[in-house]
Short mmCIF file of C-alpha atoms in Angstrom, two decimals:
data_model
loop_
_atom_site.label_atom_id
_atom_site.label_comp_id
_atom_site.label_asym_id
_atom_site.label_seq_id
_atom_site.Cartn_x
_atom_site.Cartn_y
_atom_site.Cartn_z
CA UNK A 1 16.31 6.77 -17.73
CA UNK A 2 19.25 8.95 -16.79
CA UNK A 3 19.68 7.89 -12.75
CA UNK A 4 18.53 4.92 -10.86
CA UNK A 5 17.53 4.52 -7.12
CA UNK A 6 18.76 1.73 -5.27
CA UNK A 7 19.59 0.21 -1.83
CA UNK A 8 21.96 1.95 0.02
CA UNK A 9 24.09 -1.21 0.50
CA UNK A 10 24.40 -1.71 -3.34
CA UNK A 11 24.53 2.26 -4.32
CA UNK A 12 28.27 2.49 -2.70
CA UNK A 13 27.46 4.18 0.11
CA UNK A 14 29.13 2.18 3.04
CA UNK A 15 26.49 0.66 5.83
CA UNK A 16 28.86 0.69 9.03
CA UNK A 17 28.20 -2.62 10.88
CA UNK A 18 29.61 -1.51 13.90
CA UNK A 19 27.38 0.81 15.03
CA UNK A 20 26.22 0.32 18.67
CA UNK A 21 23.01 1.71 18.99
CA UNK A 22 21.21 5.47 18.07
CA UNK A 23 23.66 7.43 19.67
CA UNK A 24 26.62 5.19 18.12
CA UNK A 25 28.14 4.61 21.96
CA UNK A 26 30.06 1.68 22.37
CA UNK A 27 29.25 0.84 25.64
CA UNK A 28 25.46 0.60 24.67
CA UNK A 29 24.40 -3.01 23.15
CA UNK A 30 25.06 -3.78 19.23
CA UNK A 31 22.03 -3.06 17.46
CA UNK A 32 21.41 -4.26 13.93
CA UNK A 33 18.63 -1.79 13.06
CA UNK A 34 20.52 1.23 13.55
CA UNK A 35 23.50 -1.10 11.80
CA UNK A 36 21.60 -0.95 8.94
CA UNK A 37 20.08 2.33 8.82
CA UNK A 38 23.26 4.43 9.39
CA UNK A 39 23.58 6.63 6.29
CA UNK A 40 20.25 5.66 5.01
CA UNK A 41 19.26 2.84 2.72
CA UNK A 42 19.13 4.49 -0.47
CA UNK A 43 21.48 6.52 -2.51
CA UNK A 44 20.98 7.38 -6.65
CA UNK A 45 23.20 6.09 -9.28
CA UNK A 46 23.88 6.95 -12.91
CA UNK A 47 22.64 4.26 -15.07
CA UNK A 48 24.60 6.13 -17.96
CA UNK A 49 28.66 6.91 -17.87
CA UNK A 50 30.22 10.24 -17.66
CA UNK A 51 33.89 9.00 -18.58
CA UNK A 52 35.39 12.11 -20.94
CA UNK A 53 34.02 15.41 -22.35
CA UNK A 54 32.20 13.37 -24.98
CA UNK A 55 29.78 11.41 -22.36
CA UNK A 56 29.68 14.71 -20.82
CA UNK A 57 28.86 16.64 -23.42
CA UNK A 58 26.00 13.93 -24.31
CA UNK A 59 24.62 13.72 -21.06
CA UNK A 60 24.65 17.53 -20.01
CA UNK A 61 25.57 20.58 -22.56
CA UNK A 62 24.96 20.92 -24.98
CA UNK A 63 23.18 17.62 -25.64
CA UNK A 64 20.88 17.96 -23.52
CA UNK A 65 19.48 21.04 -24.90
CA UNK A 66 18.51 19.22 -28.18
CA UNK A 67 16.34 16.51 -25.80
CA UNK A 68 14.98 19.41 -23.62
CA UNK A 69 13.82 21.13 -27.11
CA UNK A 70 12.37 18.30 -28.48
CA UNK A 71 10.09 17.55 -25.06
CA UNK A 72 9.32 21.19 -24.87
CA UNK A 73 7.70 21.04 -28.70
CA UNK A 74 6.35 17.40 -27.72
CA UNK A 75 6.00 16.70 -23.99
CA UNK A 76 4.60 13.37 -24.11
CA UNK A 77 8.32 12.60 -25.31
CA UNK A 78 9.12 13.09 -21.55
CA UNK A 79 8.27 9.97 -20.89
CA UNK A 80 10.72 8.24 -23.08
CA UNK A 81 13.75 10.67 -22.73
CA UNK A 82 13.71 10.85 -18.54
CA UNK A 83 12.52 8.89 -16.09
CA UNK A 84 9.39 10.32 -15.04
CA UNK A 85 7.42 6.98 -16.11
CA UNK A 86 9.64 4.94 -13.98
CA UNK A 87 9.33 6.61 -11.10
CA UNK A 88 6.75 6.83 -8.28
CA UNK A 89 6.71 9.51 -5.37
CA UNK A 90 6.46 8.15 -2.43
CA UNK A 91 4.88 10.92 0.09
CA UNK A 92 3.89 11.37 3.79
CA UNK A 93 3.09 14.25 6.34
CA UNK A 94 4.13 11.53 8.92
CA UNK A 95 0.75 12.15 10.89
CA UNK A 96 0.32 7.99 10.75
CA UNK A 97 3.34 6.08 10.76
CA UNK A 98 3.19 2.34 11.16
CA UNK A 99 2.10 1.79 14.97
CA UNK A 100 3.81 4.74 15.64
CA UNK A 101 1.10 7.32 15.11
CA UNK A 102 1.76 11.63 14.34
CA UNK A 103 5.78 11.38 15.04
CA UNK A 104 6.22 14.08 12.03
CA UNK A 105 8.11 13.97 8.54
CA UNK A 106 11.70 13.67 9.43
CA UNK A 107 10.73 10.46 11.86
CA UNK A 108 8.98 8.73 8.96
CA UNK A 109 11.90 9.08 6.64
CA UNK A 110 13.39 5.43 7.59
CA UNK A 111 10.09 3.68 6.62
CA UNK A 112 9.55 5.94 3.77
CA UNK A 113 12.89 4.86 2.38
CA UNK A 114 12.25 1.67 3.37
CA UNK A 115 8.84 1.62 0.92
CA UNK A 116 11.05 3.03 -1.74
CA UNK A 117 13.31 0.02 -1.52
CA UNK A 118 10.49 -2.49 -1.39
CA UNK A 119 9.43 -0.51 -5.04
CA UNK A 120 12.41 -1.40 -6.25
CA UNK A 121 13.13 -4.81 -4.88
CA UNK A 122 9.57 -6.47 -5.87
CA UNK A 123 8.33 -4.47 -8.66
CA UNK A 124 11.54 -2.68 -10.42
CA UNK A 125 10.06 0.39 -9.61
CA UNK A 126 12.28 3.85 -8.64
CA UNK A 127 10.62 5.73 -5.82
CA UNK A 128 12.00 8.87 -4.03
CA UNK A 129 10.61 9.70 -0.29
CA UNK A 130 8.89 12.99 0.18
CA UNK A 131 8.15 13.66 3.98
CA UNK A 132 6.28 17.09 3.89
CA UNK A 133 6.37 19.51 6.74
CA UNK A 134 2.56 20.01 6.72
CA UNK A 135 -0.20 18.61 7.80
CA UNK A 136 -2.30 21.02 6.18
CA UNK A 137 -4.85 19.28 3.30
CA UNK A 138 -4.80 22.16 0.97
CA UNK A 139 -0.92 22.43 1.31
CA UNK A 140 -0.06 18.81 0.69
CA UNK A 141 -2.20 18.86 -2.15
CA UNK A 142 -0.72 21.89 -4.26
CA UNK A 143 2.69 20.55 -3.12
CA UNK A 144 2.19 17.26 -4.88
CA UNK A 145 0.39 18.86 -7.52
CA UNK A 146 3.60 21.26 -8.18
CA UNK A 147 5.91 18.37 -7.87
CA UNK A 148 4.19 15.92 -10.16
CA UNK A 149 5.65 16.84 -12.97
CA UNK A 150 9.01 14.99 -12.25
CA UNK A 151 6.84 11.49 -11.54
CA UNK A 152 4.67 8.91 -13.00
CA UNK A 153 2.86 8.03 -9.94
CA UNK A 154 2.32 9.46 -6.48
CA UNK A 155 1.87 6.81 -3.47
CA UNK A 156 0.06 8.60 -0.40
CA UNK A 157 1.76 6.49 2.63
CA UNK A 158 1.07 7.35 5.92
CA UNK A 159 -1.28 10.26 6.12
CA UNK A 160 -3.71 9.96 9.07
CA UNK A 161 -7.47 9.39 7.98
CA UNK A 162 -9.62 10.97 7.38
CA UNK A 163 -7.45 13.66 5.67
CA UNK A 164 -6.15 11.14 3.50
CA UNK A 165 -8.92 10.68 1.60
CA UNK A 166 -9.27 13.79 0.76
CA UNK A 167 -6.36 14.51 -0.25
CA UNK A 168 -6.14 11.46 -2.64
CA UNK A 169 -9.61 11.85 -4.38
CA UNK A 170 -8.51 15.83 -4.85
CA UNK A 171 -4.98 15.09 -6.19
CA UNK A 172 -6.37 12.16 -8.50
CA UNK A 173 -9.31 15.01 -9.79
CA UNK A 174 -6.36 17.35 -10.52
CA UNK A 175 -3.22 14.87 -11.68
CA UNK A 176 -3.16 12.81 -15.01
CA UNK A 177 -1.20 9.89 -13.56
CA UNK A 178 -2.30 7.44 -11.01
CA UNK A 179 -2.67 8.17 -7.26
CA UNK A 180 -2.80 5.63 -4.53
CA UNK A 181 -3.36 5.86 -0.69
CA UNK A 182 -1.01 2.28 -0.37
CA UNK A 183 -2.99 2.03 3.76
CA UNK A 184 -5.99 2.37 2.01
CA UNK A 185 -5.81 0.23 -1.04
CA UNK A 186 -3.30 -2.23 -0.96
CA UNK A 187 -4.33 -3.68 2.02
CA UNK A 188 -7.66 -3.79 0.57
CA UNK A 189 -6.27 -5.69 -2.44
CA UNK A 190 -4.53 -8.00 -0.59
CA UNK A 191 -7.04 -8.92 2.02
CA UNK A 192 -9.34 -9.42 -1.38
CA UNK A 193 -7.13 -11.95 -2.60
CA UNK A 194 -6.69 -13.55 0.67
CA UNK A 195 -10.27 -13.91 1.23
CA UNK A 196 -11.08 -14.91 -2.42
CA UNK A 197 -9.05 -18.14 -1.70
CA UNK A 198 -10.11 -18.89 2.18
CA UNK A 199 -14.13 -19.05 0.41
CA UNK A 200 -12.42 -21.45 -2.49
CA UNK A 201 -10.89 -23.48 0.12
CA UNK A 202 -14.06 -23.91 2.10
CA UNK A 203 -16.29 -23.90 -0.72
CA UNK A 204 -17.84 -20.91 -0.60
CA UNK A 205 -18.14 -17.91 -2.37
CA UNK A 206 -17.79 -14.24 -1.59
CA UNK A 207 -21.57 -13.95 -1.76
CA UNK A 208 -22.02 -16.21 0.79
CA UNK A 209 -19.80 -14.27 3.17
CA UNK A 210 -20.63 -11.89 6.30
CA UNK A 211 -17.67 -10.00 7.38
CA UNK A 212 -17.15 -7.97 10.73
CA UNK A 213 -13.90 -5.32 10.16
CA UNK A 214 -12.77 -3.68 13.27
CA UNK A 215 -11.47 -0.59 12.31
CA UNK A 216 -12.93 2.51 10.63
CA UNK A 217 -9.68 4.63 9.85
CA UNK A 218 -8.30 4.20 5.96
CA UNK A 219 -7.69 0.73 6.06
CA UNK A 220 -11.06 -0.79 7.09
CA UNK A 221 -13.11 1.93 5.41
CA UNK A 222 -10.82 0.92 1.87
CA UNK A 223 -11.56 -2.85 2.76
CA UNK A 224 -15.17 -2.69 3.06
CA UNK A 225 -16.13 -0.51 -0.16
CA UNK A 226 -13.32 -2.89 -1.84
CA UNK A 227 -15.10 -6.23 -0.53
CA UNK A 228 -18.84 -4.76 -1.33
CA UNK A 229 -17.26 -3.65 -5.22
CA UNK A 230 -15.96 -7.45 -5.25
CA UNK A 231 -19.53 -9.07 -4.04
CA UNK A 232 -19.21 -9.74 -0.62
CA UNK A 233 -22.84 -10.54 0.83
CA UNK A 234 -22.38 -8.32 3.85
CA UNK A 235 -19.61 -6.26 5.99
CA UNK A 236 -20.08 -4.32 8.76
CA UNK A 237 -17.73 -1.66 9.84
CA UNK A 238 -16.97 -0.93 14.19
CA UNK A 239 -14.98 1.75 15.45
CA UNK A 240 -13.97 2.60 19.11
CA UNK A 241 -17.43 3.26 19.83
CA UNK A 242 -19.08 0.11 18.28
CA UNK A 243 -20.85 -0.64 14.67
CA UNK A 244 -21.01 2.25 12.41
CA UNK A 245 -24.65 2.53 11.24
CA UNK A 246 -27.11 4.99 10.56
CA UNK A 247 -28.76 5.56 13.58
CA UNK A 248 -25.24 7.22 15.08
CA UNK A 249 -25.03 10.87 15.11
CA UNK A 250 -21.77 10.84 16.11
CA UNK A 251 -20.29 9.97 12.26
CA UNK A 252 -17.92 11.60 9.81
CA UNK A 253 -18.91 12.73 6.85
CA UNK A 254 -17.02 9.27 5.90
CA UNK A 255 -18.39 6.99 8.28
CA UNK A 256 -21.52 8.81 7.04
CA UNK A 257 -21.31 7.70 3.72
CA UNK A 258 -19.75 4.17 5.10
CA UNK A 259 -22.85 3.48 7.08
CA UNK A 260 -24.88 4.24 4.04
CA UNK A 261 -23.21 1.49 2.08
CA UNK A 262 -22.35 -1.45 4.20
CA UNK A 263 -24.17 -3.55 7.17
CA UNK A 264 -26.79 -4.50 5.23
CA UNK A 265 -28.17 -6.62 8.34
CA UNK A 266 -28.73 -3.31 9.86
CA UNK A 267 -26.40 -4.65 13.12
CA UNK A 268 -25.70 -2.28 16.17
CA UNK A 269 -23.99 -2.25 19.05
CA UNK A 270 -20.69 -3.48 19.91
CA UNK A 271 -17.64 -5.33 17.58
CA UNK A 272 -18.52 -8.46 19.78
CA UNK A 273 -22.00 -8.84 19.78
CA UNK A 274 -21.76 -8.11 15.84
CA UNK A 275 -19.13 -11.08 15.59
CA UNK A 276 -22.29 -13.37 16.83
CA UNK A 277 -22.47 -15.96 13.46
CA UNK A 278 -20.08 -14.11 11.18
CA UNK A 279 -18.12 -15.72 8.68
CA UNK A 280 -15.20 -13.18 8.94
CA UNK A 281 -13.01 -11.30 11.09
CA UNK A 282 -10.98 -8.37 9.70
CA UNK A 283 -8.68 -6.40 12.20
CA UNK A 284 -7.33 -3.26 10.93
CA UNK A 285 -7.53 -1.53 14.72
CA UNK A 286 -5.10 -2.93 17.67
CA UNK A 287 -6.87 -3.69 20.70
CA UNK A 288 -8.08 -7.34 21.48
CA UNK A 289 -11.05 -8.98 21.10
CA UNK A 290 -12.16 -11.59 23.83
CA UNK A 291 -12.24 -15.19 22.85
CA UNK A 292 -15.73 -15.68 23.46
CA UNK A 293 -16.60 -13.47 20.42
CA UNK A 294 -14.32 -15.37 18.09
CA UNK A 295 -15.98 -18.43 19.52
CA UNK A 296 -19.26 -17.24 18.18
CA UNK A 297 -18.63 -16.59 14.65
CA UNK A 298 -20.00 -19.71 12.18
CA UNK A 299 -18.41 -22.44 11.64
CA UNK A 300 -15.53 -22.12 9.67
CA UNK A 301 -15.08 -19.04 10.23
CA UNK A 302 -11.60 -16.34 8.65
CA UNK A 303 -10.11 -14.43 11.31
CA UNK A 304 -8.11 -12.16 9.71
CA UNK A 305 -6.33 -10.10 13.10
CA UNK A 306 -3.67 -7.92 11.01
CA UNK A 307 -2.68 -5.55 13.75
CA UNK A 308 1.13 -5.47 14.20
CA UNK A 309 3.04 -6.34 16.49
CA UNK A 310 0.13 -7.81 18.62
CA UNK A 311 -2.96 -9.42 16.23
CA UNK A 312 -6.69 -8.48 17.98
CA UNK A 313 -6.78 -12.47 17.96
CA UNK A 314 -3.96 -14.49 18.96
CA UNK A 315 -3.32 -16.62 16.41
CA UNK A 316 -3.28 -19.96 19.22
CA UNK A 317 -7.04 -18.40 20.08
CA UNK A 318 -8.08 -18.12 16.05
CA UNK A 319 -6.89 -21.42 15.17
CA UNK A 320 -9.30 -23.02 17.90
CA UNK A 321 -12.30 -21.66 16.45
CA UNK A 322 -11.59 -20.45 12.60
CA UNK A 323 -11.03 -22.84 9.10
CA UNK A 324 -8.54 -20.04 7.94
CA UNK A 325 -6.23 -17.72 10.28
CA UNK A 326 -4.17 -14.53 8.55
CA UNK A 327 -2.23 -11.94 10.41
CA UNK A 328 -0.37 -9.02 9.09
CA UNK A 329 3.08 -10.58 11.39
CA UNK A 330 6.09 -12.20 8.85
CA UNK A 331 6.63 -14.93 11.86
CA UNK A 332 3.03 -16.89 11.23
CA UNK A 333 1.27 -18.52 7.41
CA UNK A 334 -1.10 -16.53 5.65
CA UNK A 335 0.74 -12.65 6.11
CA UNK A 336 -1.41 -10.09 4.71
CA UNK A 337 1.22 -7.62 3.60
CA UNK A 338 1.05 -4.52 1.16
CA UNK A 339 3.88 -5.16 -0.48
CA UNK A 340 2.41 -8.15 -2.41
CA UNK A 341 0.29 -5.71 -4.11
CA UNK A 342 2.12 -2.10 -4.31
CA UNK A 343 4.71 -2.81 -6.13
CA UNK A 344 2.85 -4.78 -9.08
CA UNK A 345 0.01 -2.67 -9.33
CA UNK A 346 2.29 0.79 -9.75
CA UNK A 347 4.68 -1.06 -12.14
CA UNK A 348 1.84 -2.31 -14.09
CA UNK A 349 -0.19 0.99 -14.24
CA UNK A 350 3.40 2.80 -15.24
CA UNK A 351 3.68 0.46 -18.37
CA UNK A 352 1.02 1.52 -20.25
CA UNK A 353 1.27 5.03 -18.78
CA UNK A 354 -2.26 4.97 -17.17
CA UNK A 355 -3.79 8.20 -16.07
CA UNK A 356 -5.12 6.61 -12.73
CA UNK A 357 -5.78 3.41 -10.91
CA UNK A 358 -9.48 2.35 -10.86
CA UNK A 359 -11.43 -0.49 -8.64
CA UNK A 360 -10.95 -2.65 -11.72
CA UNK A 361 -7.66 -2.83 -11.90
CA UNK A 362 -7.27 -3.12 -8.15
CA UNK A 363 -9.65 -6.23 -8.34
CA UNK A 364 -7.66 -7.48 -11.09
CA UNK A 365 -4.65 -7.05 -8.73
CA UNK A 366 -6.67 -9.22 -5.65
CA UNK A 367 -7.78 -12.16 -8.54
CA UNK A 368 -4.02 -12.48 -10.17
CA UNK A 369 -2.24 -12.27 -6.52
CA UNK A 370 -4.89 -15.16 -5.48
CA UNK A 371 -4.05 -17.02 -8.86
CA UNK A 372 -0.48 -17.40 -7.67
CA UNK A 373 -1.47 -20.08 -4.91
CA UNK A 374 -3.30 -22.20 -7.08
CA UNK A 375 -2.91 -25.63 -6.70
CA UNK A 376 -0.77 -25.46 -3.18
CA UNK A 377 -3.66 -23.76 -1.74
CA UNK A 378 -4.13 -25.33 1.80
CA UNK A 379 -5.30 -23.22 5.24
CA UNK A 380 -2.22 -22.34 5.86
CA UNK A 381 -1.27 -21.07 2.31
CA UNK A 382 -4.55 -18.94 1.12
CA UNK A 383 -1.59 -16.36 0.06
CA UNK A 384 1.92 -15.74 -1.03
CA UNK A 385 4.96 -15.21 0.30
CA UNK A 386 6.27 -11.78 -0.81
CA UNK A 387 9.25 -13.14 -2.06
CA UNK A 388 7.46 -15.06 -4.55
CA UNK A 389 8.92 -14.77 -7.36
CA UNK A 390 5.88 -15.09 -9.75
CA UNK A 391 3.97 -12.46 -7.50
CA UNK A 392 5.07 -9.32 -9.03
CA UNK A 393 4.70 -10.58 -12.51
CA UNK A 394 1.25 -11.72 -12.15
CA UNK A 395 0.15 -8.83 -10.79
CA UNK A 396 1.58 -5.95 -13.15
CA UNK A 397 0.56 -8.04 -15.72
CA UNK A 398 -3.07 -8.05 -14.52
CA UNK A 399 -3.09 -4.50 -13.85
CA UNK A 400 -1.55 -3.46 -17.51
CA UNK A 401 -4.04 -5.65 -18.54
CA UNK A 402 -7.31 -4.04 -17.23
CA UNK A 403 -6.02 -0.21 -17.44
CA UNK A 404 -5.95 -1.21 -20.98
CA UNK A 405 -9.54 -2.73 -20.72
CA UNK A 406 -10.80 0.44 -19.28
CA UNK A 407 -9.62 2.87 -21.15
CA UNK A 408 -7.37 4.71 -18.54
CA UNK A 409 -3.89 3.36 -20.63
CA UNK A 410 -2.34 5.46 -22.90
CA UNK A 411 0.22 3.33 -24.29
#
């Protein structure tokens, strides 16, 4: 690998600690966000030296030319003579940005960066931001497509549904390396793994489980096709204007086909009334839901409220009523975050150079993160901390491990 991405702070790019706040006044209050943002958080570093006209004349002319010849006669030496299979690009049209909604691609640079660090930090993967100044489907996708040469993976982050599945199911159709909507799919993988060990706790099984996800935008449609591929016994799917089923004509060609495949009970009508004797809660949405209708899920219920900053359940109102409570907040047990999963999965799909990411190495992803609780596994500990150190590990180890099953690794 010829250059390495890395945190600002370490890259030698100075972070100025003094800054005041986004205009840099200093009569406006100290604030350590923009503190730590000013400049950026990432810079790129040679991991090779360029001391005297011999290192130079090794790393650029002319020998260079004799690796460029060789990849040219053999490309699949590309991946061992530059970095491409190291690195993953990281791209948004910033139409979805955290909690932030459509605030456009130069806004979503500071989370975009900051996803590029998390690649690095947990899964020793390079990732360069790409915020693209379209929000046109066709556009994005021959942009990617044109710039996928230079990477092994591409992580969609960001793009507002339901454009984004498009545009990953057409860019996996056209790339040879592994695509993955990170909203759509690592939450899903994550939530698995979190649910997988709330049913062992209680001594149940997926099977046995009814789940209620508020939510239809990429996250809750990802969850529910990921918990019905895992053997859930039932999910049903609300958005704004209640359950998703098939008597609606008001669906999406998505929500079409998510009708088609989930709510098995054939439930309609509101989030609340569906909530009535349901095992789990899954928030993907905002909003709130009453405590009455947490009060009338089963006993023992998993109330999984991942909205940030402000769950759809308090967690004080979950505990009173659920066996197993999970938010998507860093402040309270049991924080279903992406990052548990991202990092792992791309690292281990880069490894053995797999040409995409399929449901069975995502489940493989859900069953090794849940493995890492084992024996400590308690209500308040149905997942791990992201700075777990065995997390990462497990998980590209798993997903090297089933791409290889599969047939989708090439090395």
């Amino acid at each position: 690998m010829a250059a390495e991405i890395v945190n600002h702070r370490d890259g030698g790019g100075a972070v100025d600690g003094g800054v005041a706040g986004a205009e840099g006044s200093s009569e406006e209050p100290f604030d350590p966000a923009f503190a730590l943002h000013r400049g950026g958080k990432m810079a790129i570093r040679a991991t090779v030296p360029v001391r005297d006209k011999d290192d130079l004349s090794l790393a650029y002319t002319p020998g260079v030319a004799k690796v460029c010849s060789a990849i040219a006669e053999q490309p699949e030496l590309v991946h061992d003579y530059t970095w491409k299979s190291q690195v993953v690009a990281v791209v948004t049209d910033g139409t979805a940005v955290l909690g932030l909604g459509d605030i456009g691609p130069e806004a979503s640079l500071p989370v975009m960066e900051g996803k590029a660090i998390l690649f690095k930090q947990f899964g020793g993967v390079d990732a360069v931001p790409l915020a693209l100044a379209t929000t046109d489907t066709d556009e994005i996708v021959e942009t990617v497509v044109r710039l996928a040469p230079s990477f092994g993976g591409v992580n969609l982050e960001d793009i507002a549904a339901p454009r984004c599945f498009e545009i990953e199911r057409r860019l996996q159709e056209r790339l040879d390396i592994p695509v993955f909507h990170d909203d759509q799919h690592g939450t899903a993988v994550v939530t698995l793994a979190a649910l997988r060990n709330a049913a062992k706790l209680t001594g149940r099984t997926l099977g046995e489980l009814r789940a209620v996800i508020s939510g239809a935008g990429a996250a809750g449609v990802a969850i529910a096709k990921f918990l019905l591929e895992a053997g859930i016994g039932d999910v049903a799917v609300a958005d704004r204007k209640g359950i998703v089923s098939a008597d609606r004509d008001d669906l999406t060609d998505v929500k079409r086909e998510l009708a088609a495949l989930t709510n098995r009970a054939g439930l309609s009508g509101s989030l609340e009334s569906a909530l009535a004797g349901a095992d789990v809660f899954i928030g993907v949405s905002g909003g709130t839901v009453p405590e009455p209708a947490v009060a009338s899920m089963a006993p023992g219920a998993f109330v999984f409220a991942m909205a940030n900053p402000n769950p759809e359940v308090h967690p004080d109102v979950a505990h009173r009523y659920a066996a197993v409570v999970a938010t998507g907040r860093s402040d309270y047990p049991n924080q279903i975050n992406n990052v548990l999963a991202f990092p792992g999965i791309f690292a281990g799909a880069l490894q053995v150079r797999a040409s995409r990411i399929t449901e069975s190495m995502k489940i493989a992803a859900a069953d090794a993160l849940a493995d890492v609780v084992g024996d400590e596994l308690a209500a308040d500990y149905v997942i791990p901390s992201p700075f777990d150190e065995r997390v990462a590990p497990a998980v590209t180890a798993a997903v090297a491990a089933a791409a290889r099953a599969e047939g989708v690794a090439r090395r």
